[in-house]
């Protein structure tokens, strides 16, 4: 495949490069605010010539026609058509889009426009909008970004209460999750049931899972870029909703008389204890959460726009279970975690071709784990912290000969407190404070998207990152680099504050190609290399909020992944259908795994419980979508494998005796069906149907008898698979039932999750039999197994949302 892609790039570059007779520069602005609009799709009617606007609202189109019609379309705005007569070889066209007051056509998962998917040299990129997300039937009726993403081929969850997503077989921490440019380290609420992003504030969701743009780095699987919407209204607006799980409210309004300063403030809160109290086995379970987004936008003039945004998220939940951590016991465990992010951005527009975007970001994540002690007021507390600071500047420039250039730099600093334990007066527990970790990542990047001809478009990007782990800290050196064991520790090196403890660096190339075989059919290919210097360490299917984050050091090497992908995109007829077929192959070096019996909690030498190996992920994804008419939807199928190999010199440094084994998110077959019927008046009915191979899990290879107690013996990892997962969901949305034009418009949303009550297995676990010795009916095993199901019955919810302006 590598040779094929290289050969194809060479042939197409030499064969199809050609000049154009006319060049039209199009600048698109918001008709009410006069601010530039990014990601607007602009095309020449009845021709395979199109593009999307950059950060300054500008795109350049090249054509050999003197007279033609330009179409501009963007979600939330009325489509604009403009006839153009070229007066010379170059010309500039100003377009102002008017916000749409009508109900937007239902779209589930889509790029800006089908023609963009056809022509641009990007693969594995999907875009969601909030109107589509609101239609997806989900558990407890919550608006959820993650559930929308799970309709995409190659995007799965570890289960119905999973803290994150797996993209093309990758682990959860291999995804970079950003909200207004700031990372979100625990992106879910309510035990992992739905995402933390404030629903009323979401502007757009972009998922990159193939040739990730060069401006992004630090993760090897995907980038999820969530952006809050910009406040643009000249009048006061309010919207919100009331539901079983949570309620939410947002306002948008200008602040000054000139309406140059506008603000968006949105908040959501959930208090769910009353739900759990209705279920006897959950009567002591508690859960509360909240999130809020505030965004202030100042348009100084048409060439200078300033934006400041803030995000806060907080969770508390209590599980009435007996858990032990390093000798700590409690009849219940309490988890609390919060995120406080801030982003400041300045967009400087020099002219129709050039702009500069500068961004400052801060993220502060604080997880805590509490152990209330029975019959006392003592609460043992474990807390940790991740602080992230970033400065980034990107310069964009569109040349006269069809190049869309961008480049810049980024500086990131991590400050990680792995954790400390406060015994709160419990004499049997000693206080612990793990050493802090610090690092700097300095990156330079450049990217070029070049429309070589009407048929061929290329993209090439390059990112270089210099990573440095900084003191204060200690480097531990072992006598064998492959066997990290406390007994093999031979030397320690102490470093003072700011001293360089360990460095890594490397280039990360990104390539893309799109060649239109016909006006309706295109072939695409992509290549990307990515490195990851920050890992989330956990030895369960999904990490807890208190799971440990670890920087690369002299013992833990950065993970590295190389991805190859290619595919076809076809737009048959004029009925709004899109067909796609895409294949990919990913190599992973220094994949992070854990030793048998690993315990990361308060471990000062955590590297001695970690091992690293190799991984491969490959698959084929096929999809068909319909975007026009009353009946819309999509069908996706993916065949995907994720396989790991850890071949160390000893039993403790290898997995499955060094043989290849299934990765934790190896789910070979996934089928997603999403259909929406919209009568274009008041009713929207949606159905989701999901079928997938369930994830691997580990079953005992035997039993070890210790006294009278049988103990499961695990010699292999991921040697079995949970039963097939399938589920049907239903949603009915009644919009403005009286069909009246008024300032207050309300919607009722009725949802049934897991319509036919499938008892899908989240996990299967084993323990000694409580009913006596093993019998022939139980195949002679002294163990019995239990299946854990999260939602084993239909989950019905009813919500109400409103908009006022």
mmCIF file of N, CA, C and O in Angstrom, residues 328-405:
data_model
loop_
_atom_site.group_PDB
_atom_site.id
_atom_site.type_symbol
_atom_site.label_atom_id
_atom_site.label_comp_id
_atom_site.label_asym_id
_atom_site.label_seq_id
_atom_site.Cartn_x
_atom_site.Cartn_y
_atom_site.Cartn_z
ATOM 1 N N UNK A 328 -6.446 0.397 51.888
ATOM 2 C CA UNK A 328 -7.520 1.286 52.322
ATOM 3 C C UNK A 328 -8.856 0.589 52.056
ATOM 4 O O UNK A 328 -9.104 0.110 50.956
ATOM 5 N N UNK A 329 -9.687 0.508 53.041
ATOM 6 C CA UNK A 329 -11.008 -0.087 52.862
ATOM 7 C C UNK A 329 -12.083 0.928 53.205
ATOM 8 O O UNK A 329 -11.897 1.813 54.041
ATOM 9 N N UNK A 330 -13.205 0.774 52.536
ATOM 10 C CA UNK A 330 -14.324 1.670 52.786
ATOM 11 C C UNK A 330 -15.582 0.987 52.277
ATOM 12 O O UNK A 330 -15.536 0.214 51.317
ATOM 13 N N UNK A 331 -16.713 1.238 52.926
ATOM 14 C CA UNK A 331 -17.955 0.633 52.458
ATOM 15 C C UNK A 331 -18.549 1.401 51.282
ATOM 16 O O UNK A 331 -19.529 0.975 50.678
ATOM 17 N N UNK A 332 -17.961 2.546 50.952
ATOM 18 C CA UNK A 332 -18.376 3.285 49.771
ATOM 19 C C UNK A 332 -17.222 4.174 49.319
ATOM 20 O O UNK A 332 -16.385 4.586 50.113
ATOM 21 N N UNK A 333 -17.184 4.413 48.026
ATOM 22 C CA UNK A 333 -16.151 5.273 47.458
ATOM 23 C C UNK A 333 -16.802 6.486 46.807
ATOM 24 O O UNK A 333 -17.833 6.365 46.154
ATOM 25 N N UNK A 334 -16.185 7.639 46.974
ATOM 26 C CA UNK A 334 -16.705 8.868 46.399
ATOM 27 C C UNK A 334 -15.674 9.447 45.440
ATOM 28 O O UNK A 334 -14.489 9.555 45.774
ATOM 29 N N UNK A 335 -16.124 9.774 44.231
ATOM 30 C CA UNK A 335 -15.259 10.366 43.216
ATOM 31 C C UNK A 335 -15.737 11.791 42.959
ATOM 32 O O UNK A 335 -16.931 12.046 42.782
ATOM 33 N N UNK A 336 -14.801 12.703 42.930
ATOM 34 C CA UNK A 336 -15.131 14.078 42.563
ATOM 35 C C UNK A 336 -14.012 14.609 41.676
ATOM 36 O O UNK A 336 -12.837 14.382 41.937
ATOM 37 N N UNK A 337 -14.399 15.257 40.605
ATOM 38 C CA UNK A 337 -13.383 15.801 39.697
ATOM 39 C C UNK A 337 -13.938 17.046 39.017
ATOM 40 O O UNK A 337 -15.144 17.175 38.811
ATOM 41 N N UNK A 338 -13.024 17.955 38.711
ATOM 42 C CA UNK A 338 -13.431 19.221 38.093
ATOM 43 C C UNK A 338 -12.428 19.621 37.025
ATOM 44 O O UNK A 338 -11.252 19.234 37.066
ATOM 45 N N UNK A 339 -12.922 20.396 36.072
ATOM 46 C CA UNK A 339 -12.095 20.960 35.002
ATOM 47 C C UNK A 339 -12.395 22.441 34.885
ATOM 48 O O UNK A 339 -13.562 22.840 34.833
ATOM 49 N N UNK A 340 -11.354 23.258 34.847
ATOM 50 C CA UNK A 340 -11.495 24.696 34.639
ATOM 51 C C UNK A 340 -10.558 25.100 33.508
ATOM 52 O O UNK A 340 -9.338 25.054 33.659
ATOM 53 N N UNK A 341 -11.140 25.466 32.370
ATOM 54 C CA UNK A 341 -10.363 25.816 31.179
ATOM 55 C C UNK A 341 -10.619 27.265 30.778
ATOM 56 O O UNK A 341 -11.714 27.790 30.976
ATOM 57 N N UNK A 342 -9.606 27.879 30.191
ATOM 58 C CA UNK A 342 -9.743 29.231 29.663
ATOM 59 C C UNK A 342 -8.988 29.386 28.362
ATOM 60 O O UNK A 342 -7.892 28.833 28.195
ATOM 61 N N UNK A 343 -9.581 30.126 27.417
ATOM 62 C CA UNK A 343 -8.971 30.340 26.100
ATOM 63 C C UNK A 343 -9.109 31.802 25.705
ATOM 64 O O UNK A 343 -10.199 32.382 25.818
ATOM 65 N N UNK A 344 -8.011 32.401 25.258
ATOM 66 C CA UNK A 344 -8.025 33.756 24.712
ATOM 67 C C UNK A 344 -7.492 33.706 23.287
ATOM 68 O O UNK A 344 -6.448 33.095 23.035
ATOM 69 N N UNK A 345 -8.207 34.359 22.360
ATOM 70 C CA UNK A 345 -7.866 34.232 20.947
ATOM 71 C C UNK A 345 -7.955 35.593 20.258
ATOM 72 O O UNK A 345 -8.864 36.383 20.525
ATOM 73 N N UNK A 346 -7.002 35.835 19.364
ATOM 74 C CA UNK A 346 -6.992 37.060 18.555
ATOM 75 C C UNK A 346 -6.844 36.682 17.094
ATOM 76 O O UNK A 346 -5.860 36.044 16.712
ATOM 77 N N UNK A 347 -7.827 37.070 16.291
ATOM 78 C CA UNK A 347 -7.767 36.860 14.852
ATOM 79 C C UNK A 347 -7.454 38.198 14.181
ATOM 80 O O UNK A 347 -8.237 39.150 14.264
ATOM 81 N N UNK A 348 -6.302 38.242 13.528
ATOM 82 C CA UNK A 348 -5.858 39.433 12.800
ATOM 83 C C UNK A 348 -5.950 39.154 11.307
ATOM 84 O O UNK A 348 -5.290 38.240 10.799
ATOM 85 N N UNK A 349 -6.782 39.916 10.589
ATOM 86 C CA UNK A 349 -6.960 39.746 9.158
ATOM 87 C C UNK A 349 -6.201 40.866 8.455
ATOM 88 O O UNK A 349 -6.528 42.046 8.596
ATOM 89 N N UNK A 350 -5.176 40.499 7.704
ATOM 90 C CA UNK A 350 -4.361 41.499 7.018
ATOM 91 C C UNK A 350 -5.011 41.948 5.718
ATOM 92 O O UNK A 350 -5.052 43.134 5.403
ATOM 93 N N UNK A 351 -5.508 40.984 4.941
ATOM 94 C CA UNK A 351 -6.168 41.281 3.674
ATOM 95 C C UNK A 351 -6.989 40.057 3.282
ATOM 96 O O UNK A 351 -7.198 39.155 4.099
ATOM 97 N N UNK A 352 -7.427 40.033 2.038
ATOM 98 C CA UNK A 352 -8.265 38.918 1.598
ATOM 99 C C UNK A 352 -7.515 37.598 1.567
ATOM 100 O O UNK A 352 -8.141 36.541 1.482
ATOM 101 N N UNK A 353 -6.199 37.635 1.626
ATOM 102 C CA UNK A 353 -5.418 36.400 1.506
ATOM 103 C C UNK A 353 -4.726 35.984 2.790
ATOM 104 O O UNK A 353 -4.431 34.802 2.971
ATOM 105 N N UNK A 354 -4.448 36.904 3.672
ATOM 106 C CA UNK A 354 -3.585 36.590 4.817
ATOM 107 C C UNK A 354 -4.271 36.894 6.145
ATOM 108 O O UNK A 354 -4.995 37.885 6.278
ATOM 109 N N UNK A 355 -4.034 36.022 7.132
ATOM 110 C CA UNK A 355 -4.557 36.239 8.477
ATOM 111 C C UNK A 355 -3.627 35.568 9.481
ATOM 112 O O UNK A 355 -2.843 34.671 9.147
ATOM 113 N N UNK A 356 -3.723 36.021 10.730
ATOM 114 C CA UNK A 356 -2.921 35.468 11.818
ATOM 115 C C UNK A 356 -3.838 35.181 12.998
ATOM 116 O O UNK A 356 -4.583 36.057 13.439
ATOM 117 N N UNK A 357 -3.790 33.965 13.508
ATOM 118 C CA UNK A 357 -4.610 33.575 14.645
ATOM 119 C C UNK A 357 -3.694 33.193 15.803
ATOM 120 O O UNK A 357 -2.877 32.280 15.678
ATOM 121 N N UNK A 358 -3.836 33.889 16.925
ATOM 122 C CA UNK A 358 -3.015 33.638 18.109
ATOM 123 C C UNK A 358 -3.913 33.206 19.260
ATOM 124 O O UNK A 358 -4.952 33.831 19.501
ATOM 125 N N UNK A 359 -3.492 32.160 19.972
ATOM 126 C CA UNK A 359 -4.344 31.563 21.001
ATOM 127 C C UNK A 359 -3.525 31.237 22.243
ATOM 128 O O UNK A 359 -2.444 30.657 22.155
ATOM 129 N N UNK A 360 -4.057 31.618 23.394
ATOM 130 C CA UNK A 360 -3.487 31.262 24.693
ATOM 131 C C UNK A 360 -4.496 30.384 25.422
ATOM 132 O O UNK A 360 -5.683 30.706 25.476
ATOM 133 N N UNK A 361 -4.004 29.271 26.011
ATOM 134 C CA UNK A 361 -4.894 28.278 26.603
ATOM 135 C C UNK A 361 -4.379 27.867 27.972
ATOM 136 O O UNK A 361 -3.156 27.703 28.169
ATOM 137 N N UNK A 362 -5.301 27.679 28.893
ATOM 138 C CA UNK A 362 -4.972 27.110 30.201
ATOM 139 C C UNK A 362 -6.022 26.071 30.558
ATOM 140 O O UNK A 362 -7.220 26.288 30.361
ATOM 141 N N UNK A 363 -5.573 24.919 31.076
ATOM 142 C CA UNK A 363 -6.476 23.868 31.512
ATOM 143 C C UNK A 363 -6.031 23.367 32.875
ATOM 144 O O UNK A 363 -4.833 23.151 33.107
ATOM 145 N N UNK A 364 -6.992 23.183 33.786
ATOM 146 C CA UNK A 364 -6.696 22.734 35.152
ATOM 147 C C UNK A 364 -7.689 21.631 35.510
ATOM 148 O O UNK A 364 -8.891 21.876 35.624
ATOM 149 N N UNK A 365 -7.178 20.424 35.674
ATOM 150 C CA UNK A 365 -8.026 19.262 35.961
ATOM 151 C C UNK A 365 -7.663 18.696 37.328
ATOM 152 O O UNK A 365 -6.495 18.419 37.599
ATOM 153 N N UNK A 366 -8.674 18.530 38.203
ATOM 154 C CA UNK A 366 -8.435 18.099 39.581
ATOM 155 C C UNK A 366 -9.328 16.908 39.927
ATOM 156 O O UNK A 366 -10.491 17.083 40.292
ATOM 157 N N UNK A 367 -8.809 15.700 39.844
ATOM 158 C CA UNK A 367 -9.566 14.535 40.310
ATOM 159 C C UNK A 367 -9.282 14.254 41.792
ATOM 160 O O UNK A 367 -8.177 14.470 42.290
ATOM 161 N N UNK A 368 -10.307 13.763 42.503
ATOM 162 C CA UNK A 368 -10.170 13.371 43.903
ATOM 163 C C UNK A 368 -10.925 12.073 44.127
ATOM 164 O O UNK A 368 -11.955 11.815 43.504
ATOM 165 N N UNK A 369 -10.399 11.278 45.050
ATOM 166 C CA UNK A 369 -11.022 10.019 45.435
ATOM 167 C C UNK A 369 -11.120 9.997 46.954
ATOM 168 O O UNK A 369 -10.120 10.167 47.647
ATOM 169 N N UNK A 370 -12.347 9.822 47.468
ATOM 170 C CA UNK A 370 -12.603 9.903 48.905
ATOM 171 C C UNK A 370 -13.018 8.533 49.454
ATOM 172 O O UNK A 370 -13.797 7.810 48.811
ATOM 173 N N UNK A 371 -12.509 8.211 50.659
ATOM 174 C CA UNK A 371 -12.837 6.955 51.319
ATOM 175 C C UNK A 371 -13.411 7.264 52.711
ATOM 176 O O UNK A 371 -12.674 7.339 53.695
ATOM 177 N N UNK A 372 -14.724 7.471 52.831
ATOM 178 C CA UNK A 372 -15.314 7.700 54.164
ATOM 179 C C UNK A 372 -15.145 6.446 55.033
ATOM 180 O O UNK A 372 -15.370 5.322 54.579
ATOM 181 N N UNK A 373 -14.748 6.662 56.256
ATOM 182 C CA UNK A 373 -14.543 5.545 57.178
ATOM 183 C C UNK A 373 -15.803 5.317 58.010
ATOM 184 O O UNK A 373 -16.372 6.250 58.564
ATOM 185 N N UNK A 374 -16.212 4.059 58.071
ATOM 186 C CA UNK A 374 -17.448 3.707 58.768
ATOM 187 C C UNK A 374 -17.361 4.058 60.255
ATOM 188 O O UNK A 374 -16.303 3.919 60.885
ATOM 189 N N UNK A 375 -18.453 4.567 60.791
ATOM 190 C CA UNK A 375 -18.611 4.867 62.223
ATOM 191 C C UNK A 375 -17.686 5.983 62.707
ATOM 192 O O UNK A 375 -17.490 6.148 63.917
ATOM 193 N N UNK A 376 -17.083 6.734 61.799
ATOM 194 C CA UNK A 376 -16.255 7.879 62.186
ATOM 195 C C UNK A 376 -16.526 9.021 61.217
ATOM 196 O O UNK A 376 -17.196 8.854 60.188
ATOM 197 N N UNK A 377 -15.974 10.189 61.551
ATOM 198 C CA UNK A 377 -16.052 11.341 60.648
ATOM 199 C C UNK A 377 -14.831 11.434 59.739
ATOM 200 O O UNK A 377 -14.709 12.394 58.963
ATOM 201 N N UNK A 378 -13.908 10.478 59.823
ATOM 202 C CA UNK A 378 -12.686 10.520 59.034
ATOM 203 C C UNK A 378 -12.973 10.192 57.564
ATOM 204 O O UNK A 378 -13.743 9.280 57.266
ATOM 205 N N UNK A 379 -12.321 10.930 56.685
ATOM 206 C CA UNK A 379 -12.409 10.678 55.251
ATOM 207 C C UNK A 379 -10.986 10.677 54.685
ATOM 208 O O UNK A 379 -10.323 11.726 54.649
ATOM 209 N N UNK A 380 -10.519 9.513 54.280
ATOM 210 C CA UNK A 380 -9.211 9.420 53.630
ATOM 211 C C UNK A 380 -9.350 9.991 52.222
ATOM 212 O O UNK A 380 -10.286 9.659 51.493
ATOM 213 N N UNK A 381 -8.414 10.854 51.848
ATOM 214 C CA UNK A 381 -8.549 11.566 50.572
ATOM 215 C C UNK A 381 -7.315 11.379 49.701
ATOM 216 O O UNK A 381 -6.179 11.555 50.149
ATOM 217 N N UNK A 382 -7.563 11.001 48.454
ATOM 218 C CA UNK A 382 -6.513 10.961 47.427
ATOM 219 C C UNK A 382 -6.833 12.035 46.399
ATOM 220 O O UNK A 382 -7.954 12.097 45.878
ATOM 221 N N UNK A 383 -5.874 12.904 46.104
ATOM 222 C CA UNK A 383 -6.107 13.917 45.074
ATOM 223 C C UNK A 383 -4.903 14.018 44.149
ATOM 224 O O UNK A 383 -3.775 13.707 44.510
ATOM 225 N N UNK A 384 -5.172 14.430 42.922
ATOM 226 C CA UNK A 384 -4.128 14.623 41.912
ATOM 227 C C UNK A 384 -4.509 15.834 41.074
ATOM 228 O O UNK A 384 -5.592 16.424 41.244
ATOM 229 N N UNK A 385 -3.633 16.194 40.131
ATOM 230 C CA UNK A 385 -3.890 17.414 39.365
ATOM 231 C C UNK A 385 -3.091 17.411 38.064
ATOM 232 O O UNK A 385 -1.956 16.934 38.022
ATOM 233 N N UNK A 386 -3.697 17.941 37.008
ATOM 234 C CA UNK A 386 -3.013 18.153 35.735
ATOM 235 C C UNK A 386 -3.209 19.607 35.332
ATOM 236 O O UNK A 386 -4.345 20.075 35.211
ATOM 237 N N UNK A 387 -2.105 20.310 35.133
ATOM 238 C CA UNK A 387 -2.169 21.684 34.636
ATOM 239 C C UNK A 387 -1.508 21.750 33.261
ATOM 240 O O UNK A 387 -0.431 21.187 33.048
ATOM 241 N N UNK A 388 -2.180 22.458 32.357
ATOM 242 C CA UNK A 388 -1.741 22.547 30.964
ATOM 243 C C UNK A 388 -1.751 24.012 30.554
ATOM 244 O O UNK A 388 -2.743 24.720 30.775
ATOM 245 N N UNK A 389 -0.651 24.480 29.978
ATOM 246 C CA UNK A 389 -0.572 25.844 29.449
ATOM 247 C C UNK A 389 -0.048 25.767 28.015
ATOM 248 O O UNK A 389 0.891 25.012 27.731
ATOM 249 N N UNK A 390 -0.649 26.550 27.126
ATOM 250 C CA UNK A 390 -0.254 26.501 25.719
ATOM 251 C C UNK A 390 -0.335 27.890 25.101
ATOM 252 O O UNK A 390 -1.229 28.687 25.429
ATOM 253 N N UNK A 391 0.616 28.162 24.203
ATOM 254 C CA UNK A 391 0.584 29.359 23.367
ATOM 255 C C UNK A 391 0.789 28.909 21.929
ATOM 256 O O UNK A 391 1.728 28.160 21.641
ATOM 257 N N UNK A 392 -0.099 29.344 21.042
ATOM 258 C CA UNK A 392 -0.036 28.905 19.650
ATOM 259 C C UNK A 392 -0.362 30.062 18.727
ATOM 260 O O UNK A 392 -1.250 30.871 19.010
ATOM 261 N N UNK A 393 0.345 30.140 17.616
ATOM 262 C CA UNK A 393 0.088 31.168 16.612
ATOM 263 C C UNK A 393 0.148 30.521 15.236
ATOM 264 O O UNK A 393 1.084 29.761 14.942
ATOM 265 N N UNK A 394 -0.883 30.802 14.404
ATOM 266 C CA UNK A 394 -0.980 30.205 13.076
ATOM 267 C C UNK A 394 -1.172 31.311 12.045
ATOM 268 O O UNK A 394 -2.097 32.125 12.160
ATOM 269 N N UNK A 395 -0.315 31.335 11.040
ATOM 270 C CA UNK A 395 -0.416 32.289 9.929
ATOM 271 C C UNK A 395 -0.961 31.558 8.710
ATOM 272 O O UNK A 395 -0.483 30.482 8.350
ATOM 273 N N UNK A 396 -2.000 32.135 8.091
ATOM 274 C CA UNK A 396 -2.622 31.532 6.907
ATOM 275 C C UNK A 396 -2.494 32.476 5.730
ATOM 276 O O UNK A 396 -2.653 33.695 5.872
ATOM 277 N N UNK A 397 -2.227 31.879 4.556
ATOM 278 C CA UNK A 397 -2.050 32.706 3.354
ATOM 279 C C UNK A 397 -2.493 31.918 2.133
ATOM 280 O O UNK A 397 -2.098 30.759 1.943
ATOM 281 N N UNK A 398 -3.332 32.531 1.309
ATOM 282 C CA UNK A 398 -3.765 31.932 0.054
ATOM 283 C C UNK A 398 -3.027 32.608 -1.097
ATOM 284 O O UNK A 398 -3.116 33.827 -1.277
ATOM 285 N N UNK A 399 -2.291 31.812 -1.860
ATOM 286 C CA UNK A 399 -1.495 32.364 -2.948
ATOM 287 C C UNK A 399 -2.344 32.523 -4.206
ATOM 288 O O UNK A 399 -3.470 32.040 -4.291
ATOM 289 N N UNK A 400 -1.777 33.174 -5.198
ATOM 290 C CA UNK A 400 -2.486 33.403 -6.456
ATOM 291 C C UNK A 400 -2.509 32.162 -7.340
ATOM 292 O O UNK A 400 -3.281 32.096 -8.287
ATOM 293 N N UNK A 401 -1.638 31.207 -7.077
ATOM 294 C CA UNK A 401 -1.572 30.018 -7.931
ATOM 295 C C UNK A 401 -2.143 28.768 -7.280
ATOM 296 O O UNK A 401 -1.714 27.654 -7.556
ATOM 297 N N UNK A 402 -3.118 28.952 -6.365
ATOM 298 C CA UNK A 402 -3.874 27.815 -5.880
ATOM 299 C C UNK A 402 -3.370 27.163 -4.617
ATOM 300 O O UNK A 402 -3.844 26.075 -4.269
ATOM 301 N N UNK A 403 -2.429 27.768 -3.912
ATOM 302 C CA UNK A 403 -1.917 27.197 -2.667
ATOM 303 C C UNK A 403 -2.631 27.819 -1.461
ATOM 304 O O UNK A 403 -2.823 29.035 -1.402
ATOM 305 N N UNK A 404 -3.000 26.978 -0.524
ATOM 306 C CA UNK A 404 -3.606 27.421 0.728
ATOM 307 C C UNK A 404 -2.630 27.072 1.844
ATOM 308 O O UNK A 404 -2.598 25.962 2.361
ATOM 309 N N UNK A 405 -1.806 28.031 2.204
ATOM 310 C CA UNK A 405 -0.688 27.799 3.117
ATOM 311 C C UNK A 405 -1.052 28.177 4.548
ATOM 312 O O UNK A 405 -1.805 29.122 4.784
#
